[in-house]
PDB file of C-alpha atoms and ligand atoms in Angstrom:
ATOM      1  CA  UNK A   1     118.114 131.328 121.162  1.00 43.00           C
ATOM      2  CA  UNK A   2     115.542 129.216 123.505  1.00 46.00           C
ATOM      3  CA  UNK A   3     117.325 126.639 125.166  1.00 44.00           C
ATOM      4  CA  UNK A   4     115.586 123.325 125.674  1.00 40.00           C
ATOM      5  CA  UNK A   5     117.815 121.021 128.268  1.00 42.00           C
ATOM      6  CA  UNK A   6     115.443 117.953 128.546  1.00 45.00           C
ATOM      7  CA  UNK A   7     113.425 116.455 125.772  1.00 60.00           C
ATOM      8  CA  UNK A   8     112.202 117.809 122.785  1.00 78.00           C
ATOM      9  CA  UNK A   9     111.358 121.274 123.927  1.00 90.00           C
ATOM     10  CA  UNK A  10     109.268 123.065 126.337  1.00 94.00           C
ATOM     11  CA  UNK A  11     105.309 123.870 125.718  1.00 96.00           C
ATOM     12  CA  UNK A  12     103.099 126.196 127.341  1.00 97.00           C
ATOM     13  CA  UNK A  13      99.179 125.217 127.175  1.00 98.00           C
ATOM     14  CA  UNK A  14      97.349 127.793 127.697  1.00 98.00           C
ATOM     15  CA  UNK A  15      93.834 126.508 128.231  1.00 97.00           C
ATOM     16  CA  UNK A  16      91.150 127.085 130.267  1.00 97.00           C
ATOM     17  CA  UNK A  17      88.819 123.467 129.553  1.00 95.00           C
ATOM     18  CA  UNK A  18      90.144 121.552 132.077  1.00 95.00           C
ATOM     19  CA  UNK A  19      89.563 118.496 129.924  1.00 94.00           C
ATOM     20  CA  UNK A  20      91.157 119.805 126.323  1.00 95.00           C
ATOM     21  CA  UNK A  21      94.306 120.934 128.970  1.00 96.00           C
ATOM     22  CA  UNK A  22      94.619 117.542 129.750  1.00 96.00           C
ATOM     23  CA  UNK A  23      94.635 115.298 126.869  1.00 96.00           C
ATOM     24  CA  UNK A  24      96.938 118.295 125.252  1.00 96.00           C
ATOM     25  CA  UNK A  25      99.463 118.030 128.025  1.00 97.00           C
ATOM     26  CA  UNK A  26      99.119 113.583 128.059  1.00 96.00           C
ATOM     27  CA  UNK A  27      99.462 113.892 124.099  1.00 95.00           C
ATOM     28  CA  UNK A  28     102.490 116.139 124.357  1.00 96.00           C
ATOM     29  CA  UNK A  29     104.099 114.521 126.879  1.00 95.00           C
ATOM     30  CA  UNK A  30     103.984 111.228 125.656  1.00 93.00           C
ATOM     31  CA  UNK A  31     105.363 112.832 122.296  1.00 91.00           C
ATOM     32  CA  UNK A  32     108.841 113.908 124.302  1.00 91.00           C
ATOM     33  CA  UNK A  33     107.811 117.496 125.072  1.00 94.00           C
ATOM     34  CA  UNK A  34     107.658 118.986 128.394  1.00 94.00           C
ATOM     35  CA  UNK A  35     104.516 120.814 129.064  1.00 96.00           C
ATOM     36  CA  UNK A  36     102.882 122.666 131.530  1.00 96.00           C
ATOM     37  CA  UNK A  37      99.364 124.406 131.685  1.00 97.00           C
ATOM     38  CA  UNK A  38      97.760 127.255 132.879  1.00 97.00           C
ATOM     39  CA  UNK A  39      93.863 128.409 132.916  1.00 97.00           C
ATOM     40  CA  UNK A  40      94.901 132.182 132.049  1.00 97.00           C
ATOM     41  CA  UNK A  41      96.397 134.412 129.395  1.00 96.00           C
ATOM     42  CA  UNK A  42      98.053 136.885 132.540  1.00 96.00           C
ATOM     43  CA  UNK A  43      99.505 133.670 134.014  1.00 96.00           C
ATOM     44  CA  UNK A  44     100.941 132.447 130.757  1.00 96.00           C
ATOM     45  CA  UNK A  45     102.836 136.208 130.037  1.00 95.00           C
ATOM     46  CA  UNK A  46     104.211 135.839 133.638  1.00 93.00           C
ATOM     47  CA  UNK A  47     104.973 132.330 133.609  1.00 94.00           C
ATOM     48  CA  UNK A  48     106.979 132.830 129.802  1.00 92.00           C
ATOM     49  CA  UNK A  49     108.418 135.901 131.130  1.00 88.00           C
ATOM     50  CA  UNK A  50     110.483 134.201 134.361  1.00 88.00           C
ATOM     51  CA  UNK A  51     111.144 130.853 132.181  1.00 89.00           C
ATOM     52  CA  UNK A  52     110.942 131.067 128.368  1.00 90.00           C
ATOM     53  CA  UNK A  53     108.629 127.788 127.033  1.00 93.00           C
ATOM     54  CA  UNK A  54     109.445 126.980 123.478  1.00 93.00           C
ATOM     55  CA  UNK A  55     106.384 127.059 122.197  1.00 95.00           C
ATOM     56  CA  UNK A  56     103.199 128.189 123.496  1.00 96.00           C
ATOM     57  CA  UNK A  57      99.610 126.527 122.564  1.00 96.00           C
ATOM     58  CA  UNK A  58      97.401 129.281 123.106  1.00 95.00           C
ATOM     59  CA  UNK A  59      93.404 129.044 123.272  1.00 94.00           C
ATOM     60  CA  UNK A  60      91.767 132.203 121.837  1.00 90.00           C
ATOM     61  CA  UNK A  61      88.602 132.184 124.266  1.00 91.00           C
ATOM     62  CA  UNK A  62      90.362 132.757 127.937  1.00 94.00           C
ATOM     63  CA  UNK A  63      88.466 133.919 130.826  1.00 96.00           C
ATOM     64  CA  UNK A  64      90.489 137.066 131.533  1.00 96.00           C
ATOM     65  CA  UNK A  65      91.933 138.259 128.252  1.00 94.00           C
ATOM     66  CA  UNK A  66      91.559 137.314 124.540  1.00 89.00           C
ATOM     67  CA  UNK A  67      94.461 134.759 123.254  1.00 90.00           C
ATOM     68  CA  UNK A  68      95.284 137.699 120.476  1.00 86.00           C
ATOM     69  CA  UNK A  69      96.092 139.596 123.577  1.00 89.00           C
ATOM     70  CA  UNK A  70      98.299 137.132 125.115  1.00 93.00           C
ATOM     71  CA  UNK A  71     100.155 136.966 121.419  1.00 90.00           C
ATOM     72  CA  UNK A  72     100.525 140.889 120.959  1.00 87.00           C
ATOM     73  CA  UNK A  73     101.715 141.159 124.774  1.00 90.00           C
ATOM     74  CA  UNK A  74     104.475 138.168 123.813  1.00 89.00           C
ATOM     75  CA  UNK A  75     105.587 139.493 120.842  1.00 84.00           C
ATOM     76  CA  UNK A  76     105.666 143.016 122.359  1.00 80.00           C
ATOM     77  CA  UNK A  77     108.106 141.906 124.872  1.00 72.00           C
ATOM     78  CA  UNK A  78     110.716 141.001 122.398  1.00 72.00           C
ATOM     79  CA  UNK A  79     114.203 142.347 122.896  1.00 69.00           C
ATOM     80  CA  UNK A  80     116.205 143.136 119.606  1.00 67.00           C
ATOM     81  CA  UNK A  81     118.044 139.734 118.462  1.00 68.00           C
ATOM     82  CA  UNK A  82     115.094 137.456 120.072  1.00 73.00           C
ATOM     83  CA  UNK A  83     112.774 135.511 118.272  1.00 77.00           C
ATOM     84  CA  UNK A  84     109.461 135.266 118.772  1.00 83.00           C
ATOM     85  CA  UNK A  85     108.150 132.632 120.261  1.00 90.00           C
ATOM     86  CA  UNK A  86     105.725 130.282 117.914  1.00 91.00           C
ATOM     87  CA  UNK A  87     102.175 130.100 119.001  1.00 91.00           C
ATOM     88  CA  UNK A  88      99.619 127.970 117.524  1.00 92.00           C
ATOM     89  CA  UNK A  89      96.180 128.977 118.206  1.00 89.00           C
ATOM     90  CA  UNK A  90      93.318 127.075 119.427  1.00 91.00           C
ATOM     91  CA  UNK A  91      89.978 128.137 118.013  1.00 85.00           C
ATOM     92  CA  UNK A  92      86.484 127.347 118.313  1.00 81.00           C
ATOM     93  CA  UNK A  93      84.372 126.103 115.457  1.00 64.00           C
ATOM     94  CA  UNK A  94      83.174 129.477 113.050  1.00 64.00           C
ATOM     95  CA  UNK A  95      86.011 131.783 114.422  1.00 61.00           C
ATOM     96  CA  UNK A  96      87.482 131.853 110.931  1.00 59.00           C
ATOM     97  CA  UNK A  97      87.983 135.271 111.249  1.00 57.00           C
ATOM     98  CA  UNK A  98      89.449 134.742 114.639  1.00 61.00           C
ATOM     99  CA  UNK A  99      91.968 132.508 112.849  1.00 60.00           C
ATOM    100  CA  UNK A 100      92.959 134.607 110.361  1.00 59.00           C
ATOM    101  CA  UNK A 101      93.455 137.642 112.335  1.00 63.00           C
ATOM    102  CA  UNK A 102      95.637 135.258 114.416  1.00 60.00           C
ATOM    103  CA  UNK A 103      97.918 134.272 111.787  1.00 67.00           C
ATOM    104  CA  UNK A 104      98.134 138.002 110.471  1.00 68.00           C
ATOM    105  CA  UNK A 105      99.389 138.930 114.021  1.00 72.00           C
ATOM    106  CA  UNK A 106     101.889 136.121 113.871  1.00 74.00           C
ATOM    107  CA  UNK A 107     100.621 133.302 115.115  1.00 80.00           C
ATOM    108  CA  UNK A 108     102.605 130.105 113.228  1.00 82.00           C
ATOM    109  CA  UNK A 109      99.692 127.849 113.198  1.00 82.00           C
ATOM    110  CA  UNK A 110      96.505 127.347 114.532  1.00 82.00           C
ATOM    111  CA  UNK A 111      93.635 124.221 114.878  1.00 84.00           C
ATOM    112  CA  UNK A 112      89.681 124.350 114.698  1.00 83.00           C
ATOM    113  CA  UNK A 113      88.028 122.519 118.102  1.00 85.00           C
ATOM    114  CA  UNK A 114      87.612 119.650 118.130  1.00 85.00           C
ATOM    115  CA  UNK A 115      90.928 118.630 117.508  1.00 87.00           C
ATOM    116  CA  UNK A 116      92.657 115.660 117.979  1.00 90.00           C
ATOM    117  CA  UNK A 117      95.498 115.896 120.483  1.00 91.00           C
ATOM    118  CA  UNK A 118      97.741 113.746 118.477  1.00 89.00           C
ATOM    119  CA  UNK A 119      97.301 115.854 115.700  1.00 89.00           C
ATOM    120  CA  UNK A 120      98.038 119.304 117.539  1.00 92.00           C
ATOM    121  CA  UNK A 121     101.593 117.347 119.067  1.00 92.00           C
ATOM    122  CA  UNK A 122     102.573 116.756 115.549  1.00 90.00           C
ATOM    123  CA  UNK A 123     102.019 120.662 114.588  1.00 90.00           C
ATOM    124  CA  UNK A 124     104.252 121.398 117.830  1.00 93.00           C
ATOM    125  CA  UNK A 125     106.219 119.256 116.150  1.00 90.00           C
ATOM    126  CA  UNK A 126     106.289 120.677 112.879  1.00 87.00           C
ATOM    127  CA  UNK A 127     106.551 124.472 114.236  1.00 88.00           C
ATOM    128  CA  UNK A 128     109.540 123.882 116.170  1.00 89.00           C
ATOM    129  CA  UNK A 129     111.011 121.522 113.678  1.00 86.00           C
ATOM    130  CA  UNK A 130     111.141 124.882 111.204  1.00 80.00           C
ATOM    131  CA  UNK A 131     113.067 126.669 113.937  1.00 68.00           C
ATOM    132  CA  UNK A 132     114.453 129.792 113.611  1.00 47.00           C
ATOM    133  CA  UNK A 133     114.412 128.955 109.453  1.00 45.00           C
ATOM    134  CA  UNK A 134     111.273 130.278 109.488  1.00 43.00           C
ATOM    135  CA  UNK A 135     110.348 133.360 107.458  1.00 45.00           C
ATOM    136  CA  UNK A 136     109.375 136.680 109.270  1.00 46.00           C
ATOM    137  CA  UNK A 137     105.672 136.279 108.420  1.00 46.00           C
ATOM    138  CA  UNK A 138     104.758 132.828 108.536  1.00 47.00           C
ATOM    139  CA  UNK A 139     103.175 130.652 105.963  1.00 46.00           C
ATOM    140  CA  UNK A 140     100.095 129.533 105.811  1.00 45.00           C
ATOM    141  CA  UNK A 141     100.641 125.540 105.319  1.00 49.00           C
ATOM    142  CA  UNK A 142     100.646 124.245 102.374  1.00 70.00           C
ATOM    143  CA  UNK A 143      98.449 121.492 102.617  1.00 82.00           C
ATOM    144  CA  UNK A 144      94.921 122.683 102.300  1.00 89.00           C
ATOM    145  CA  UNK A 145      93.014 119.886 103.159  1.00 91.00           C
ATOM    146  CA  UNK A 146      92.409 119.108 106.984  1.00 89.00           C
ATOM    147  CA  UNK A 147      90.782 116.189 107.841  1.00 89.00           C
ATOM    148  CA  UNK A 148      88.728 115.574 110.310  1.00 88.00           C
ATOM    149  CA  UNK A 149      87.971 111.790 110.551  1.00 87.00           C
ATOM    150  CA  UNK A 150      85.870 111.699 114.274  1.00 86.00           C
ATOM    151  CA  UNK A 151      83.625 114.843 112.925  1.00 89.00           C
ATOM    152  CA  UNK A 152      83.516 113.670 109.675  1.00 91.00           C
ATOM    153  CA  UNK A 153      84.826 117.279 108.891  1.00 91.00           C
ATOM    154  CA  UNK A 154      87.140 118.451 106.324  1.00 93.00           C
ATOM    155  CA  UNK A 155      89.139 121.632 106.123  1.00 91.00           C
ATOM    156  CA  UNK A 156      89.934 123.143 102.684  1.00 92.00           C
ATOM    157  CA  UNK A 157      92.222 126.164 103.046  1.00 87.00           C
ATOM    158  CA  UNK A 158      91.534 126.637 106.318  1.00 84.00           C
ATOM    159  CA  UNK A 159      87.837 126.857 105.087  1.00 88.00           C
ATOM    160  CA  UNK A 160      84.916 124.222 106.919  1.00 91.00           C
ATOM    161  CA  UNK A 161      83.405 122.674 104.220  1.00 94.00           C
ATOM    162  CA  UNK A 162      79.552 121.898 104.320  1.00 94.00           C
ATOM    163  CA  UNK A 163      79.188 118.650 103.095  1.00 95.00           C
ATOM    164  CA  UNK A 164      76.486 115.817 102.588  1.00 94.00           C
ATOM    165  CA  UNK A 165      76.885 112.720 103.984  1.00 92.00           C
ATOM    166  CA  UNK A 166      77.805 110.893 100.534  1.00 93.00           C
ATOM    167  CA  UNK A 167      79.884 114.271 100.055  1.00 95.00           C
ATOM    168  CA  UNK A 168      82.106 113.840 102.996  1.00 96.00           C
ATOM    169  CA  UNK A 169      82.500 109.968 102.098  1.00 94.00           C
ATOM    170  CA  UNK A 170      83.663 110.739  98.630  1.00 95.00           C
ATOM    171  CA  UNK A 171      85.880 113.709  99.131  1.00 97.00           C
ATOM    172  CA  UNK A 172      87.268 112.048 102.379  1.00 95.00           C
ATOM    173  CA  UNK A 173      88.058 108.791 100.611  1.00 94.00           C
ATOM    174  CA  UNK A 174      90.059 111.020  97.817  1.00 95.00           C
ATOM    175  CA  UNK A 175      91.605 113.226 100.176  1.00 94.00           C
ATOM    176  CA  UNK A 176      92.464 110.265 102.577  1.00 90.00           C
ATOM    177  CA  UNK A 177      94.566 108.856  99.212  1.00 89.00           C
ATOM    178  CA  UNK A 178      96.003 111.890  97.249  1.00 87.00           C
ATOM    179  CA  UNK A 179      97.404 110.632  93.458  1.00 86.00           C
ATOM    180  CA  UNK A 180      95.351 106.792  93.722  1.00 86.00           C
ATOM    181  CA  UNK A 181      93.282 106.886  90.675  1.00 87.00           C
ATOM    182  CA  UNK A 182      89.387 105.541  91.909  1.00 87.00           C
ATOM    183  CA  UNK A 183      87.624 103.498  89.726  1.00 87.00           C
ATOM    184  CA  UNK A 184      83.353 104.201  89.842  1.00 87.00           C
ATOM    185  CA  UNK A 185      83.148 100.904  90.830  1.00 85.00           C
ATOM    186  CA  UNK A 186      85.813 101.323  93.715  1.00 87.00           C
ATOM    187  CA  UNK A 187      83.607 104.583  94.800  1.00 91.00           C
ATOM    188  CA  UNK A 188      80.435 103.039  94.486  1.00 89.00           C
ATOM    189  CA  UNK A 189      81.886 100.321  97.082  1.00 87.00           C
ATOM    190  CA  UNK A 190      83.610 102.281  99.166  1.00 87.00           C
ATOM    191  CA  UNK A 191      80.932 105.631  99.483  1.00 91.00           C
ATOM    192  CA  UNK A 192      77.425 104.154  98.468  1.00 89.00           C
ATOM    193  CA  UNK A 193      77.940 100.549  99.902  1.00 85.00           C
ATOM    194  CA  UNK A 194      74.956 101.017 102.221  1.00 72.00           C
ATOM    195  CA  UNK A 195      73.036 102.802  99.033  1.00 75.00           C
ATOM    196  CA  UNK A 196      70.477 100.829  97.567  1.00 69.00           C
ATOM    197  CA  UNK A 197      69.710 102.702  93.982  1.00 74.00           C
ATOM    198  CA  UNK A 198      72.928 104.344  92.822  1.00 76.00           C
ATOM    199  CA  UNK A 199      74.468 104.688  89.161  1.00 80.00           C
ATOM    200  CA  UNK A 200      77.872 106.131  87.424  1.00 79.00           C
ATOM    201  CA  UNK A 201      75.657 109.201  87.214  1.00 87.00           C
ATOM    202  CA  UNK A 202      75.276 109.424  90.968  1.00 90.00           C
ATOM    203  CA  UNK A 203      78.804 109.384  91.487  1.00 92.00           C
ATOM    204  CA  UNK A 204      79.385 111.780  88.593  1.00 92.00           C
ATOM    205  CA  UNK A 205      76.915 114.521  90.097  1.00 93.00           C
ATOM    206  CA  UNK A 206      78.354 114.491  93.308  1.00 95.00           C
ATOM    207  CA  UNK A 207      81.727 115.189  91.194  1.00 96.00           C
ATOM    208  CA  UNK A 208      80.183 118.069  90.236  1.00 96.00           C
ATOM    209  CA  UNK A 209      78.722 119.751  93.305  1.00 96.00           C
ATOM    210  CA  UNK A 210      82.322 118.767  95.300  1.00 97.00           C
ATOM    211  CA  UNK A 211      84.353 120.698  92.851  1.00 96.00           C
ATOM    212  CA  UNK A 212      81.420 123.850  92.601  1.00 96.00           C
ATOM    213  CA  UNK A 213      82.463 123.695  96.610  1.00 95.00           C
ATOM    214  CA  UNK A 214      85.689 123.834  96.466  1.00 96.00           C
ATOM    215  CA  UNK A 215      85.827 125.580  94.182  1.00 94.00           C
ATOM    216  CA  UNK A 216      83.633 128.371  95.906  1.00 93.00           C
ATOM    217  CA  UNK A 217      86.654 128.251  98.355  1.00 91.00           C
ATOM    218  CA  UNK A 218      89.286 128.600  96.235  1.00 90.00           C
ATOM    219  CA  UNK A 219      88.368 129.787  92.287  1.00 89.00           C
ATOM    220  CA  UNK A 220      92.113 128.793  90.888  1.00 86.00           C
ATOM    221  CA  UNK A 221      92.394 125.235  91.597  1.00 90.00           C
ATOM    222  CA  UNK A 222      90.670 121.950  91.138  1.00 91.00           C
ATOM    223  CA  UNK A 223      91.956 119.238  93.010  1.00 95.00           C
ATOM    224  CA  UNK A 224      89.734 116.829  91.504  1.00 95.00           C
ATOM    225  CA  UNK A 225      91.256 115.150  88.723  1.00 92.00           C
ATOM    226  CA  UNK A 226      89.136 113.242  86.054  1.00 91.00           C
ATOM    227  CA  UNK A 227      90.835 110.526  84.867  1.00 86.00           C
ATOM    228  CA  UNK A 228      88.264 109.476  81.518  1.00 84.00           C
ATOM    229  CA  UNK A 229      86.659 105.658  81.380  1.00 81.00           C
ATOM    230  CA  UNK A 230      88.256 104.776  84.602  1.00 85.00           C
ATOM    231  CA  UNK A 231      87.429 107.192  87.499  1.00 87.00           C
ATOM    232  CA  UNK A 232      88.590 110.334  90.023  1.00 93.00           C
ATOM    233  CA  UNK A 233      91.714 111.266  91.918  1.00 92.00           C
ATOM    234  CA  UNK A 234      92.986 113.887  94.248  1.00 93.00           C
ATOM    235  CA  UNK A 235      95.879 115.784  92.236  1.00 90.00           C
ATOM    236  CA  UNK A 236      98.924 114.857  94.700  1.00 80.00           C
TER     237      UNK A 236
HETATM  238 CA1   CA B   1      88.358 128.727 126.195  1.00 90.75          CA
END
């Protein structure tokens, strides 16, 4: 077991931005963690190796060795009866395959740049909160949808989705309030408020290409539910 004496646990950022570094360690510190930095992946291994952290946040892109690298070189130094300890993976934008070759090597979580820093404490939180529960291969979470408010991004399965503007409003404003049944009038307020020539229709066509989206992401479910003479939800 990793002992934690102070606080809610001990984190490892391992980070070469300067600036990303920084609001991670403010965000995590004001959460109750203790957390330290370093700019390389050979300082982290030494660093985890002479003090175990609790958690390490672990960029993929470091100057001296890949984070994948770092990740096989921790979980290679695992005595018989330790645990692994959880990373979650920072990735740059379009290094999906990055991220899923990062969970298949173990990694229990991982977040696209640009992230926000409260939202990567909470996953610390999250990760250690499952504890030494957790399975031997971890699980992809189950929610599927990430938002990303400041982008105006969202994350479906772990997939970027390209949206249009009125797209991202709509989906964003269903997403934002899984199970609350929309009305078209509600939409039309809410998404084309700025619009000058919009119908029913418009809203209903942009139905349509959302769910041939998400669809295209995952073929087995549709989120979207159609709830007849009144409007759209998010299934909840
Ligand atoms: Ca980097």
């Amino acid at each position: 077991m990793r002992n934690s004496p102070v606080g809610l646990g001990s984190i490892l950022v391992v980070e070469d931005e300067r600036a990303i570094a920084e609001t991670l360690l403010y965000a995590l510190r004001s959460e109750g963690f203790r957390a330290e930095h370093v700019d390389l992946g050979s300082e982290a291994l030494l660093r985890h190796e002479t003090a175990p952290f609790d958690l390490v946040v672990l960029d993929v892109g470091l100057p001296d060795m890949s984070g994948f690298d770092v990740l096989r070189s921790l979980h290679g130094r695992i005595r018989p009866g330790e645990v692994a300890v959880p990373v979650l993976f920072l990735t740059a934008r379009g290094e999906e395959i990055d991220r899923v070759l990062g969970l298949e090597l173990g990694a229990d979580d991982y977040v696209v740049k640009p992230f926000s820093p409260r939202e990567v404490a909470a996953r610390v939180r999250a990760i250690l909160r499952r504890g030494t529960l957790r399975p031997q291969r971890p699980e992809v979470p189950t929610d599927p949808w990430h938002r990303q408010p400041e982008s105006h991004r969202i994350v479906y399965h772990g997939t970027l989705l390209d949206l249009t503007r009125y797209e991202y409003r709509l989906l964003d404003l269903l997403v934002s309030h899984p199970g609350r049944v929309f009305g078209r009038d509600q939409i039309m307020a809410m998404v084309w408020g700025d619009a000058l020539d919009t119908s029913d229709r418009t809203i209903d066509a942009h139905i349509k290409t959302l769910r041939a989206k998400l669809r295209a992401v995952c073929p087995d479910a549709d989120p979207i539910r159609t709830y007849r003479g009144i409007g759209y939800a998010l299934e909840s």
